[in-house]
């Protein structure tokens, strides 16, 4: 999956992070989103917990809350990630 830029995520999502280091935010959110997309796809949003996402991402549940406020924020980031990947992949496939 293509990772949206920090500026795109901040502008589109309005999701605040408690971490100031932008590179670290991008890397950690990337880990979280990658895990969440897989789990949401397999188990659905409602059956996937923050603990499931944390385990899959290799981080603690508390760490996730340094980068998002709640599971809805994770869902929004995951959706933005999927849409961004479509934006890249679909035009390339049509060429």
XYZ file of C-alpha atoms in Angstrom:
95
model
C 0.000 0.000 0.000
C 1.066 3.539 -0.700
C 1.532 5.662 2.394
C -0.072 9.086 2.166
C 2.148 11.994 3.047
C 1.967 13.506 6.524
C 0.568 16.712 5.043
C -2.196 14.817 3.223
C -3.162 12.894 6.352
C -3.130 15.961 8.576
C -5.068 18.043 6.066
C -7.641 15.399 5.192
C -8.074 13.662 8.496
C -7.436 16.302 11.131
C -6.087 13.513 13.322
C -3.743 14.857 15.939
C -0.750 13.007 17.309
C 0.809 13.466 20.718
C 4.206 12.856 19.115
C 6.002 15.865 17.617
C 8.527 14.017 15.416
C 6.832 13.956 11.991
C 9.044 11.165 10.634
C 8.224 8.989 13.623
C 4.502 9.755 13.290
C 4.599 8.715 9.633
C 6.483 5.497 10.402
C 4.331 4.474 13.366
C 1.062 5.357 11.664
C 2.267 3.341 8.683
C 2.752 0.311 10.952
C -0.639 0.830 12.558
C -2.470 1.350 9.268
C -0.849 -1.646 7.575
C -1.921 -3.885 10.445
C -5.393 -2.338 10.615
C -6.103 -2.719 6.890
C -5.263 -6.418 7.049
C -7.311 -7.008 10.191
C -10.296 -4.908 9.097
C -10.310 -6.786 5.780
C -10.180 -10.182 7.466
C -12.250 -9.642 10.622
C -14.253 -6.495 9.980
C -14.042 -3.190 11.797
C -16.268 -4.092 14.738
C -14.531 -7.387 15.526
C -11.051 -5.874 15.350
C -9.775 -4.327 18.567
C -6.978 -1.881 19.230
C -5.227 -4.751 21.008
C -5.453 -6.851 17.808
C -4.005 -3.985 15.773
C -1.231 -3.403 18.301
C -0.236 -7.064 18.300
C -0.217 -7.223 14.500
C 1.772 -3.967 14.269
C 4.254 -5.079 16.931
C 3.514 -2.177 19.265
C 1.680 -1.734 22.555
C -1.967 -0.623 22.619
C -0.923 2.437 24.635
C 1.511 3.448 21.914
C -1.295 3.506 19.350
C -3.059 6.135 21.436
C 0.010 8.384 21.090
C -0.741 8.552 17.355
C -4.563 8.425 17.222
C -7.404 9.168 19.615
C -9.458 6.039 18.984
C -10.258 3.173 16.618
C -12.338 5.479 14.411
C -9.159 7.474 13.714
C -7.415 4.237 12.723
C -10.299 3.445 10.366
C -10.074 6.893 8.769
C -6.322 6.555 8.265
C -6.826 3.066 6.808
C -9.484 4.317 4.390
C -7.311 7.235 3.307
C -4.456 4.799 2.746
C -6.590 2.506 0.590
C -7.991 5.419 -1.414
C -4.503 6.792 -1.949
C -3.305 3.417 -3.219
C -6.244 3.300 -5.643
C -5.334 6.771 -6.848
C -1.892 5.414 -7.778
C -2.818 1.926 -9.007
C -5.941 2.519 -11.118
C -4.450 5.089 -13.538
C -1.366 2.894 -13.953
C -3.563 -0.107 -14.754
C -5.489 1.875 -17.369
C -2.345 2.850 -19.287
